[in-house]
Amino acid sequence: MFLPFFENLRRHGVPATLREFLAFLDGMAAGLATYDADGFYYLARLTLVKDERHLDKFDRAFAASFSGLDEISAQDVLNAVDIPDEWLRKMAEKHLSPEERAQIEALGGFEALMDTLKKRLEEQKGRHQGGSKWIGTAGISPFGAHGYNPEGVRIGQNESRHQRAVKVWDKRTFRNLDDSVELGTRNIKVALKRLRRWARDGAREEFDLDGTVNATANAGYLDVKTRPERRNAVKVLLFFDVGGSMDAHIKVVEELFSAAKSEFKQLEHFYFHNCLYESVWRDNARRWDDKIPTAEILRTYGPDYKCIFVGDASMSPYEIAYIGGANEYWNAEAGHTWLNRARAQWADHIWINPVPEAYWDYTQSIGMIREIFENQMVPMTPEGLTRGMKLLG
């Protein structure tokens, strides 16, 4: 039954061994993931993947092998196994119509939201489910999880559902982009090739045909000449937005990352979440422990670098305009302050947005970022990338 899955793993580049596959089968035989699609996924990943670099490849192989798992109906599960209490709680989530959602008003601004949260924390004594006031689940309160409010603080929920949270009161983990993704199209690389400045420097290791012919003709004997290899001398800084709404764009961003690493030899990359603040990081697994001050980045990389931000620019407007508006922590300076500093340091800069350009006018934060970047925002399409390279060049 699972042999096609094992073959898909090898086909997608996951070096799973026969011993690891047998361990996976033993886990299934022991009933470690019976009637639990998520448990089945994690069991397979735990037993068959031994290096985190292969997690993306495993996900693609898993999707190719078990794409029908998500089509199993809730009634099928009810008939197969008893529902745990935790599942029953989530079944109480409210799914409101657009008209009902429109009737729920926001609290009235960022400061009011934070003040109200502080009062709720002081007053609330226990768990609450449903309702519109207390910190709880499956309600329309601005605070909690698995409910709906147009402007709230998400607490105790694994992932976004409506993308309306002003702040996320949980510690989340993001993963690094896979820079070895095989490109599905050459259009991205063709567009990036427009940003080139050739230079010859370093060791004289490349055979110089024209120089050898001329020197041999002049000397009357074979006189081999070499020269430094011609390299793309453009220096590039890449800032990637990760997590949250960017999860939907991972594939195309990884393709861009792979193409950029092959085209630009002098490339540095950093991660941020939603908006640029006082620190960035290189490794998402250590983003809370190994942050790099943004001020240090500004001092280290000179104005000769080309600066590229990649993100959907979809966030709460508070994250751009307010002190303390950051999604996950309290920022000492507003996001727009750091974005303007970056623009001042690197005069050649653009923002690449994976959201289709036709939808930009419907998100307030995208309009704010476009204004900060003086309309130097381009879509992540071949035409958009070509336009962006012209702006940088």
mmCIF file of C-alpha atoms in Angstrom:
data_model
loop_
_atom_site.group_PDB
_atom_site.id
_atom_site.type_symbol
_atom_site.label_atom_id
_atom_site.label_comp_id
_atom_site.label_asym_id
_atom_site.label_seq_id
_atom_site.Cartn_x
_atom_site.Cartn_y
_atom_site.Cartn_z
ATOM 1 C CA MET A 1 0.000 0.000 0.000
ATOM 2 C CA PHE A 2 2.789 2.462 0.893
ATOM 3 C CA LEU A 3 5.329 1.440 -1.745
ATOM 4 C CA PRO A 4 4.191 4.196 -4.185
ATOM 5 C CA PHE A 5 4.712 6.696 -1.343
ATOM 6 C CA PHE A 6 8.255 5.392 -0.805
ATOM 7 C CA GLU A 7 8.947 5.615 -4.544
ATOM 8 C CA ASN A 8 7.609 9.191 -4.623
ATOM 9 C CA LEU A 9 9.978 10.145 -1.811
ATOM 10 C CA ARG A 10 12.972 8.891 -3.775
ATOM 11 C CA ARG A 11 11.656 10.508 -6.950
ATOM 12 C CA HIS A 12 11.401 13.910 -5.205
ATOM 13 C CA GLY A 13 14.927 13.685 -3.841
ATOM 14 C CA VAL A 14 14.270 12.570 -0.234
ATOM 15 C CA PRO A 15 17.068 10.073 0.629
ATOM 16 C CA ALA A 16 14.845 7.730 2.658
ATOM 17 C CA THR A 17 16.374 4.295 3.244
ATOM 18 C CA LEU A 18 14.691 0.913 3.423
ATOM 19 C CA ARG A 19 15.384 0.762 7.176
ATOM 20 C CA GLU A 20 13.566 4.088 7.673
ATOM 21 C CA PHE A 21 10.664 2.872 5.544
ATOM 22 C CA LEU A 22 10.378 -0.266 7.699
ATOM 23 C CA ALA A 23 10.352 1.918 10.829
ATOM 24 C CA PHE A 24 7.477 3.893 9.298
ATOM 25 C CA LEU A 25 5.566 0.651 8.620
ATOM 26 C CA ASP A 26 6.177 -0.488 12.197
ATOM 27 C CA GLY A 27 4.677 2.760 13.475
ATOM 28 C CA MET A 28 1.597 2.293 11.315
ATOM 29 C CA ALA A 29 1.236 -1.339 12.453
ATOM 30 C CA ALA A 30 1.403 -0.152 16.079
ATOM 31 C CA GLY A 31 -1.562 2.177 15.457
ATOM 32 C CA LEU A 32 0.332 5.423 16.065
ATOM 33 C CA ALA A 33 -1.640 7.302 13.389
ATOM 34 C CA THR A 34 -4.977 5.497 13.075
ATOM 35 C CA TYR A 35 -7.780 7.725 11.639
ATOM 36 C CA ASP A 36 -5.607 10.835 12.102
ATOM 37 C CA ALA A 37 -4.386 12.516 8.895
ATOM 38 C CA ASP A 38 -2.171 14.983 10.766
ATOM 39 C CA GLY A 39 -0.717 12.236 12.935
ATOM 40 C CA PHE A 40 -0.038 10.151 9.818
ATOM 41 C CA TYR A 41 1.811 13.073 8.214
ATOM 42 C CA TYR A 42 3.992 13.698 11.279
ATOM 43 C CA LEU A 43 4.742 10.002 11.766
ATOM 44 C CA ALA A 44 5.865 9.703 8.142
ATOM 45 C CA ARG A 45 7.973 12.857 8.362
ATOM 46 C CA LEU A 46 9.573 11.786 11.656
ATOM 47 C CA THR A 47 10.604 8.355 10.405
ATOM 48 C CA LEU A 48 11.509 9.150 6.795
ATOM 49 C CA VAL A 49 13.211 12.570 6.946
ATOM 50 C CA LYS A 50 16.535 12.859 8.753
ATOM 51 C CA ASP A 51 17.639 16.288 7.507
ATOM 52 C CA GLU A 52 15.509 19.428 7.667
ATOM 53 C CA ARG A 53 16.790 20.476 4.235
ATOM 54 C CA HIS A 54 14.526 17.788 2.767
ATOM 55 C CA LEU A 55 11.288 18.896 4.460
ATOM 56 C CA ASP A 56 10.040 20.764 1.385
ATOM 57 C CA LYS A 57 10.765 17.776 -0.844
ATOM 58 C CA PHE A 58 8.966 15.494 1.604
ATOM 59 C CA ASP A 59 5.894 17.761 1.559
ATOM 60 C CA ARG A 60 5.749 17.626 -2.222
ATOM 61 C CA ALA A 61 6.100 13.835 -2.250
ATOM 62 C CA PHE A 62 3.459 13.488 0.476
ATOM 63 C CA ALA A 63 1.022 15.714 -1.444
ATOM 64 C CA ALA A 64 1.592 13.712 -4.621
ATOM 65 C CA SER A 65 0.925 10.434 -2.793
ATOM 66 C CA PHE A 66 -1.984 11.309 -0.495
ATOM 67 C CA SER A 67 -3.815 14.189 -2.137
ATOM 68 C CA GLY A 68 -7.147 12.513 -1.362
ATOM 69 C CA LEU A 69 -6.773 12.581 2.431
ATOM 70 C CA ASP A 70 -8.335 16.004 2.708
ATOM 71 C CA GLU A 71 -11.438 14.727 0.884
ATOM 72 C CA ILE A 72 -12.396 12.329 3.698
ATOM 73 C CA SER A 73 -15.665 13.664 5.088
ATOM 74 C CA ALA A 74 -16.292 14.482 8.729
ATOM 75 C CA GLN A 75 -19.013 11.805 8.806
ATOM 76 C CA ASP A 76 -16.466 9.183 7.718
ATOM 77 C CA VAL A 77 -14.315 10.109 10.698
ATOM 78 C CA LEU A 78 -17.312 10.113 13.065
ATOM 79 C CA ASN A 79 -18.224 6.605 11.944
ATOM 80 C CA ALA A 80 -14.650 5.386 12.400
ATOM 81 C CA VAL A 81 -13.552 6.698 15.780
ATOM 82 C CA ASP A 82 -14.725 8.642 18.805
ATOM 83 C CA ILE A 83 -14.116 12.389 18.608
ATOM 84 C CA PRO A 84 -11.716 13.703 21.304
ATOM 85 C CA ASP A 85 -12.891 16.557 23.484
ATOM 86 C CA GLU A 86 -10.387 18.935 21.852
ATOM 87 C CA TRP A 87 -11.972 18.286 18.452
ATOM 88 C CA LEU A 88 -15.438 18.921 19.817
ATOM 89 C CA ARG A 89 -14.344 22.342 21.043
ATOM 90 C CA LYS A 90 -13.092 23.340 17.615
ATOM 91 C CA MET A 91 -16.361 22.132 16.049
ATOM 92 C CA ALA A 92 -17.984 24.965 18.015
ATOM 93 C CA GLU A 93 -16.217 27.556 15.865
ATOM 94 C CA LYS A 94 -18.557 30.105 14.353
ATOM 95 C CA HIS A 95 -18.597 30.435 10.582
ATOM 96 C CA LEU A 96 -20.278 33.759 9.989
ATOM 97 C CA SER A 97 -21.629 35.014 6.697
ATOM 98 C CA PRO A 98 -20.140 38.182 5.147
ATOM 99 C CA GLU A 99 -23.246 40.090 6.245
ATOM 100 C CA GLU A 100 -22.846 38.900 9.850
ATOM 101 C CA ARG A 101 -19.161 39.752 9.853
ATOM 102 C CA ALA A 102 -19.909 43.236 8.596
ATOM 103 C CA GLN A 103 -22.064 43.812 11.678
ATOM 104 C CA ILE A 104 -19.158 43.162 14.058
ATOM 105 C CA GLU A 105 -17.381 46.438 14.661
ATOM 106 C CA ALA A 106 -13.721 46.886 15.601
ATOM 107 C CA LEU A 107 -12.875 48.309 19.004
ATOM 108 C CA GLY A 108 -11.821 51.655 17.590
ATOM 109 C CA GLY A 109 -8.075 51.689 17.014
ATOM 110 C CA PHE A 110 -4.797 50.173 18.105
ATOM 111 C CA GLU A 111 -4.488 51.947 21.467
ATOM 112 C CA ALA A 112 -8.062 51.052 22.412
ATOM 113 C CA LEU A 113 -7.445 47.417 21.454
ATOM 114 C CA MET A 114 -4.330 47.157 23.650
ATOM 115 C CA ASP A 115 -6.016 48.919 26.596
ATOM 116 C CA THR A 116 -9.009 46.596 26.393
ATOM 117 C CA LEU A 117 -6.788 43.501 26.264
ATOM 118 C CA LYS A 118 -4.991 44.661 29.424
ATOM 119 C CA LYS A 119 -8.329 45.065 31.244
ATOM 120 C CA ARG A 120 -9.554 41.651 30.104
ATOM 121 C CA LEU A 121 -6.385 39.983 31.411
ATOM 122 C CA GLU A 122 -6.898 41.640 34.796
ATOM 123 C CA GLU A 123 -10.605 40.774 35.048
ATOM 124 C CA GLN A 124 -10.953 37.298 33.519
ATOM 125 C CA LYS A 125 -10.768 34.382 35.969
ATOM 126 C CA GLY A 126 -11.230 31.264 33.800
ATOM 127 C CA ARG A 127 -11.708 29.701 30.368
ATOM 128 C CA HIS A 128 -14.403 31.127 28.091
ATOM 129 C CA GLN A 129 -15.946 29.785 24.878
ATOM 130 C CA GLY A 130 -18.173 31.722 22.511
ATOM 131 C CA GLY A 131 -19.396 35.212 23.298
ATOM 132 C CA SER A 132 -18.116 38.636 22.388
ATOM 133 C CA LYS A 133 -16.130 39.943 25.361
ATOM 134 C CA TRP A 134 -13.733 37.599 27.165
ATOM 135 C CA ILE A 135 -10.501 35.990 25.966
ATOM 136 C CA GLY A 136 -11.659 32.616 24.636
ATOM 137 C CA THR A 137 -12.489 30.467 21.632
ATOM 138 C CA ALA A 138 -15.148 30.255 18.915
ATOM 139 C CA GLY A 139 -16.655 33.672 19.503
ATOM 140 C CA ILE A 140 -16.592 37.211 18.148
ATOM 141 C CA SER A 141 -14.442 38.653 20.937
ATOM 142 C CA PRO A 142 -11.401 40.630 19.744
ATOM 143 C CA PHE A 143 -9.200 38.326 21.872
ATOM 144 C CA GLY A 144 -8.721 34.578 21.508
ATOM 145 C CA ALA A 145 -8.787 31.838 18.886
ATOM 146 C CA HIS A 146 -11.015 30.051 16.340
ATOM 147 C CA GLY A 147 -13.536 32.875 16.121
ATOM 148 C CA TYR A 148 -13.943 36.027 14.068
ATOM 149 C CA ASN A 149 -13.359 39.708 14.691
ATOM 150 C CA PRO A 150 -12.300 42.277 12.086
ATOM 151 C CA GLU A 151 -9.534 43.703 14.328
ATOM 152 C CA GLY A 152 -8.279 41.574 17.191
ATOM 153 C CA VAL A 153 -5.426 39.815 18.989
ATOM 154 C CA ARG A 154 -4.987 36.136 18.160
ATOM 155 C CA ILE A 155 -4.107 33.975 21.193
ATOM 156 C CA GLY A 156 -3.631 30.194 21.173
ATOM 157 C CA GLN A 157 -4.262 29.354 17.515
ATOM 158 C CA ASN A 158 -1.758 27.563 15.262
ATOM 159 C CA GLU A 159 -2.410 29.430 12.034
ATOM 160 C CA SER A 160 -4.356 32.305 10.536
ATOM 161 C CA ARG A 161 -7.937 31.733 9.341
ATOM 162 C CA HIS A 162 -9.239 35.177 8.373
ATOM 163 C CA GLN A 163 -5.945 37.183 8.318
ATOM 164 C CA ARG A 164 -7.501 39.925 10.458
ATOM 165 C CA ALA A 165 -5.335 39.826 13.598
ATOM 166 C CA VAL A 166 -3.564 43.046 14.584
ATOM 167 C CA LYS A 167 -1.228 41.092 16.893
ATOM 168 C CA VAL A 168 -0.425 37.406 17.390
ATOM 169 C CA TRP A 169 0.130 36.603 21.079
ATOM 170 C CA ASP A 170 1.935 33.314 20.401
ATOM 171 C CA LYS A 171 5.482 32.273 19.575
ATOM 172 C CA ARG A 172 5.459 30.982 16.012
ATOM 173 C CA THR A 173 8.117 29.176 14.000
ATOM 174 C CA PHE A 174 8.886 29.754 10.337
ATOM 175 C CA ARG A 175 11.049 27.711 7.987
ATOM 176 C CA ASN A 176 13.859 28.794 5.680
ATOM 177 C CA LEU A 177 13.301 29.046 1.944
ATOM 178 C CA ASP A 178 14.653 26.119 -0.072
ATOM 179 C CA ASP A 179 17.301 27.573 -2.388
ATOM 180 C CA SER A 180 17.720 24.273 -4.290
ATOM 181 C CA VAL A 181 14.209 24.201 -5.759
ATOM 182 C CA GLU A 182 14.250 23.167 -9.398
ATOM 183 C CA LEU A 183 12.811 26.036 -11.385
ATOM 184 C CA GLY A 184 9.632 25.283 -13.250
ATOM 185 C CA THR A 185 10.366 28.064 -15.744
ATOM 186 C CA ARG A 186 13.404 29.889 -17.053
ATOM 187 C CA ASN A 187 11.518 33.194 -17.275
ATOM 188 C CA ILE A 188 12.601 34.286 -13.796
ATOM 189 C CA LYS A 189 16.276 33.713 -14.575
ATOM 190 C CA VAL A 190 15.947 35.482 -17.921
ATOM 191 C CA ALA A 191 14.421 38.513 -16.179
ATOM 192 C CA LEU A 192 17.151 38.592 -13.501
ATOM 193 C CA LYS A 193 19.886 38.437 -16.159
ATOM 194 C CA ARG A 194 18.998 41.991 -17.087
ATOM 195 C CA LEU A 195 20.619 43.124 -13.848
ATOM 196 C CA ARG A 196 24.240 42.464 -14.757
ATOM 197 C CA ARG A 197 27.483 44.406 -14.611
ATOM 198 C CA TRP A 198 30.377 42.331 -15.871
ATOM 199 C CA ALA A 199 33.874 42.671 -14.424
ATOM 200 C CA ARG A 200 37.102 40.676 -14.608
ATOM 201 C CA ASP A 201 38.949 40.316 -11.334
ATOM 202 C CA GLY A 202 40.693 37.673 -9.250
ATOM 203 C CA ALA A 203 43.047 34.941 -10.450
ATOM 204 C CA ARG A 204 43.899 34.589 -14.140
ATOM 205 C CA GLU A 205 42.272 31.167 -14.607
ATOM 206 C CA GLU A 206 40.214 31.508 -17.803
ATOM 207 C CA PHE A 207 41.687 30.683 -21.204
ATOM 208 C CA ASP A 208 41.969 33.815 -23.375
ATOM 209 C CA LEU A 209 41.482 32.651 -26.971
ATOM 210 C CA ASP A 210 41.887 36.036 -28.670
ATOM 211 C CA GLY A 211 44.909 36.919 -26.561
ATOM 212 C CA THR A 212 46.532 33.554 -27.271
ATOM 213 C CA VAL A 213 46.022 33.922 -31.059
ATOM 214 C CA ASN A 214 47.528 37.438 -31.081
ATOM 215 C CA ALA A 215 50.458 36.489 -28.822
ATOM 216 C CA THR A 216 51.222 33.349 -30.872
ATOM 217 C CA ALA A 217 51.157 35.305 -34.139
ATOM 218 C CA ASN A 218 53.515 37.943 -32.741
ATOM 219 C CA ALA A 219 55.927 35.501 -31.097
ATOM 220 C CA GLY A 220 56.024 32.849 -33.816
ATOM 221 C CA TYR A 221 55.376 30.057 -31.327
ATOM 222 C CA LEU A 222 52.462 28.944 -29.143
ATOM 223 C CA ASP A 223 52.030 31.540 -26.398
ATOM 224 C CA VAL A 224 49.052 30.654 -24.197
ATOM 225 C CA LYS A 225 47.361 33.575 -22.440
ATOM 226 C CA THR A 226 44.868 33.490 -19.553
ATOM 227 C CA ARG A 227 42.702 36.125 -17.960
ATOM 228 C CA PRO A 228 40.435 36.536 -14.878
ATOM 229 C CA GLU A 229 36.996 34.990 -15.271
ATOM 230 C CA ARG A 230 34.260 37.430 -16.145
ATOM 231 C CA ARG A 231 31.797 37.675 -13.251
ATOM 232 C CA ASN A 232 28.576 39.498 -12.539
ATOM 233 C CA ALA A 233 29.768 42.290 -10.261
ATOM 234 C CA VAL A 234 26.303 43.382 -9.109
ATOM 235 C CA LYS A 235 25.853 43.247 -5.313
ATOM 236 C CA VAL A 236 22.367 42.323 -4.141
ATOM 237 C CA LEU A 237 20.607 42.388 -0.763
ATOM 238 C CA LEU A 238 17.427 40.301 -0.519
ATOM 239 C CA PHE A 239 14.941 40.785 2.322
ATOM 240 C CA PHE A 240 12.275 38.043 2.448
ATOM 241 C CA ASP A 241 8.972 38.339 4.304
ATOM 242 C CA VAL A 242 8.166 34.925 5.836
ATOM 243 C CA GLY A 243 5.274 33.369 7.727
ATOM 244 C CA GLY A 244 1.594 34.247 7.975
ATOM 245 C CA SER A 245 0.001 35.166 4.668
ATOM 246 C CA MET A 246 3.333 34.556 2.861
ATOM 247 C CA ASP A 247 2.894 30.810 3.329
ATOM 248 C CA ALA A 248 0.610 30.827 0.294
ATOM 249 C CA HIS A 249 3.462 32.152 -1.880
ATOM 250 C CA ILE A 250 6.332 29.896 -0.757
ATOM 251 C CA LYS A 251 6.701 28.058 -4.080
ATOM 252 C CA VAL A 252 7.120 31.104 -6.301
ATOM 253 C CA VAL A 253 9.369 32.871 -3.752
ATOM 254 C CA GLU A 254 11.614 29.799 -3.563
ATOM 255 C CA GLU A 255 11.873 29.806 -7.349
ATOM 256 C CA LEU A 256 12.929 33.457 -7.208
ATOM 257 C CA PHE A 257 15.460 32.666 -4.461
ATOM 258 C CA SER A 258 16.976 29.793 -6.462
ATOM 259 C CA ALA A 259 17.246 31.937 -9.587
ATOM 260 C CA ALA A 260 18.827 34.822 -7.674
ATOM 261 C CA LYS A 261 21.457 32.556 -6.085
ATOM 262 C CA SER A 262 22.463 31.248 -9.503
ATOM 263 C CA GLU A 263 22.595 34.680 -11.141
ATOM 264 C CA PHE A 264 24.201 36.855 -8.448
ATOM 265 C CA LYS A 265 27.501 35.761 -6.937
ATOM 266 C CA GLN A 266 27.496 38.614 -4.436
ATOM 267 C CA LEU A 267 24.140 37.982 -2.777
ATOM 268 C CA GLU A 268 23.153 38.397 0.876
ATOM 269 C CA HIS A 269 19.713 37.480 2.179
ATOM 270 C CA PHE A 270 17.775 38.130 5.390
ATOM 271 C CA TYR A 271 14.298 37.380 6.708
ATOM 272 C CA PHE A 272 11.691 39.610 8.334
ATOM 273 C CA HIS A 273 8.018 39.215 9.192
ATOM 274 C CA ASN A 274 5.454 41.552 7.576
ATOM 275 C CA CYS A 275 7.463 44.782 7.937
ATOM 276 C CA LEU A 276 11.075 45.767 8.559
ATOM 277 C CA TYR A 277 11.880 46.620 12.193
ATOM 278 C CA GLU A 278 14.981 46.852 14.374
ATOM 279 C CA SER A 279 16.206 43.313 13.679
ATOM 280 C CA VAL A 280 16.300 40.678 10.933
ATOM 281 C CA TRP A 281 17.628 37.108 10.836
ATOM 282 C CA ARG A 282 19.275 34.588 8.489
ATOM 283 C CA ASP A 283 17.865 31.342 9.901
ATOM 284 C CA ASN A 284 14.175 30.998 10.723
ATOM 285 C CA ALA A 285 14.872 28.127 13.106
ATOM 286 C CA ARG A 286 16.868 30.530 15.293
ATOM 287 C CA ARG A 287 15.038 33.768 14.666
ATOM 288 C CA TRP A 288 14.326 34.378 18.353
ATOM 289 C CA ASP A 289 17.891 33.612 19.492
ATOM 290 C CA ASP A 290 20.118 34.864 16.685
ATOM 291 C CA LYS A 291 18.744 38.173 15.482
ATOM 292 C CA ILE A 292 20.849 40.706 13.585
ATOM 293 C CA PRO A 293 20.262 44.411 14.332
ATOM 294 C CA THR A 294 18.974 46.173 11.230
ATOM 295 C CA ALA A 295 21.222 49.118 12.088
ATOM 296 C CA GLU A 296 24.195 46.751 11.723
ATOM 297 C CA ILE A 297 22.980 45.710 8.260
ATOM 298 C CA LEU A 298 22.727 49.374 7.275
ATOM 299 C CA ARG A 299 26.320 49.956 8.441
ATOM 300 C CA THR A 300 27.771 46.800 6.885
ATOM 301 C CA TYR A 301 26.470 46.938 3.324
ATOM 302 C CA GLY A 302 27.323 50.045 1.357
ATOM 303 C CA PRO A 303 25.176 52.091 -1.016
ATOM 304 C CA ASP A 304 26.533 50.164 -4.025
ATOM 305 C CA TYR A 305 24.211 47.251 -3.166
ATOM 306 C CA LYS A 306 20.907 46.735 -4.955
ATOM 307 C CA CYS A 307 18.176 46.202 -2.336
ATOM 308 C CA ILE A 308 15.182 43.952 -3.037
ATOM 309 C CA PHE A 309 12.284 43.390 -0.626
ATOM 310 C CA VAL A 310 10.055 40.377 -1.332
ATOM 311 C CA GLY A 311 6.693 40.234 0.441
ATOM 312 C CA ASP A 312 2.949 40.452 -0.021
ATOM 313 C CA ALA A 313 2.788 43.715 2.005
ATOM 314 C CA SER A 314 -0.470 42.401 3.489
ATOM 315 C CA MET A 315 -0.685 43.254 7.172
ATOM 316 C CA SER A 316 -2.397 45.506 9.660
ATOM 317 C CA PRO A 317 -1.749 49.179 8.860
ATOM 318 C CA TYR A 318 -0.651 49.551 12.497
ATOM 319 C CA GLU A 319 2.400 47.402 11.725
ATOM 320 C CA ILE A 320 3.649 50.060 9.326
ATOM 321 C CA ALA A 321 2.517 53.264 11.002
ATOM 322 C CA TYR A 322 2.636 52.712 14.794
ATOM 323 C CA ILE A 323 5.195 52.209 17.530
ATOM 324 C CA GLY A 324 4.250 48.874 19.130
ATOM 325 C CA GLY A 325 2.235 47.868 16.077
ATOM 326 C CA ALA A 326 4.399 44.852 15.174
ATOM 327 C CA ASN A 327 2.468 41.619 14.869
ATOM 328 C CA GLU A 328 4.469 39.581 17.374
ATOM 329 C CA TYR A 329 6.208 41.960 19.760
ATOM 330 C CA TRP A 330 6.453 45.615 20.818
ATOM 331 C CA ASN A 331 8.590 47.542 18.334
ATOM 332 C CA ALA A 332 10.340 50.675 19.574
ATOM 333 C CA GLU A 333 10.066 52.459 16.199
ATOM 334 C CA ALA A 334 7.404 52.321 13.511
ATOM 335 C CA GLY A 335 7.924 50.080 10.503
ATOM 336 C CA HIS A 336 7.866 52.956 8.015
ATOM 337 C CA THR A 337 10.850 54.511 9.835
ATOM 338 C CA TRP A 338 13.022 51.459 9.123
ATOM 339 C CA LEU A 339 11.800 51.142 5.548
ATOM 340 C CA ASN A 340 12.746 54.755 4.864
ATOM 341 C CA ARG A 341 16.188 54.200 6.383
ATOM 342 C CA ALA A 342 16.712 51.235 4.073
ATOM 343 C CA ARG A 343 15.634 53.281 1.063
ATOM 344 C CA ALA A 344 17.987 56.080 2.051
ATOM 345 C CA GLN A 345 20.929 53.669 2.412
ATOM 346 C CA TRP A 346 20.336 51.774 -0.842
ATOM 347 C CA ALA A 347 19.161 54.148 -3.530
ATOM 348 C CA ASP A 348 18.562 51.267 -5.971
ATOM 349 C CA HIS A 349 15.654 49.405 -4.393
ATOM 350 C CA ILE A 350 12.358 47.737 -5.273
ATOM 351 C CA TRP A 351 9.600 45.760 -3.556
ATOM 352 C CA ILE A 352 8.512 42.529 -5.323
ATOM 353 C CA ASN A 353 4.961 41.489 -4.435
ATOM 354 C CA PRO A 354 3.663 37.935 -5.148
ATOM 355 C CA VAL A 355 0.049 39.155 -4.856
ATOM 356 C CA PRO A 356 -1.412 39.761 -8.358
ATOM 357 C CA GLU A 357 -1.262 43.447 -9.208
ATOM 358 C CA ALA A 358 -5.008 43.577 -9.904
ATOM 359 C CA TYR A 359 -5.686 43.057 -6.165
ATOM 360 C CA TRP A 360 -3.300 45.659 -4.754
ATOM 361 C CA ASP A 361 -5.903 48.426 -4.499
ATOM 362 C CA TYR A 362 -8.045 46.303 -2.156
ATOM 363 C CA THR A 363 -5.466 46.059 0.668
ATOM 364 C CA GLN A 364 -4.681 49.217 2.624
ATOM 365 C CA SER A 365 -1.215 48.120 3.729
ATOM 366 C CA ILE A 366 -0.126 47.416 0.138
ATOM 367 C CA GLY A 367 -1.043 50.988 -0.728
ATOM 368 C CA MET A 368 0.987 52.262 2.232
ATOM 369 C CA ILE A 369 4.085 50.272 1.198
ATOM 370 C CA ARG A 370 3.717 51.437 -2.411
ATOM 371 C CA GLU A 371 3.613 55.032 -1.203
ATOM 372 C CA ILE A 372 6.734 54.562 0.952
ATOM 373 C CA PHE A 373 8.559 52.993 -2.015
ATOM 374 C CA GLU A 374 7.296 55.727 -4.350
ATOM 375 C CA ASN A 375 5.514 53.170 -6.556
ATOM 376 C CA GLN A 376 8.654 51.055 -7.004
ATOM 377 C CA MET A 377 6.647 47.900 -6.332
ATOM 378 C CA VAL A 378 6.388 45.238 -9.031
ATOM 379 C CA PRO A 379 4.440 41.954 -9.232
ATOM 380 C CA MET A 380 6.249 38.611 -9.155
ATOM 381 C CA THR A 381 5.659 37.860 -12.819
ATOM 382 C CA PRO A 382 8.157 37.707 -15.693
ATOM 383 C CA GLU A 383 6.955 41.109 -16.888
ATOM 384 C CA GLY A 384 7.040 42.525 -13.369
ATOM 385 C CA LEU A 385 10.549 41.215 -12.697
ATOM 386 C CA THR A 386 11.774 42.647 -16.010
ATOM 387 C CA ARG A 387 10.294 45.992 -14.998
ATOM 388 C CA GLY A 388 11.931 45.726 -11.566
ATOM 389 C CA MET A 389 15.386 44.967 -12.982
ATOM 390 C CA LYS A 390 15.115 48.074 -15.157
ATOM 391 C CA LEU A 391 14.306 50.134 -12.062
ATOM 392 C CA LEU A 392 17.321 48.709 -10.249
ATOM 393 C CA GLY A 393 19.617 49.094 -13.233
#
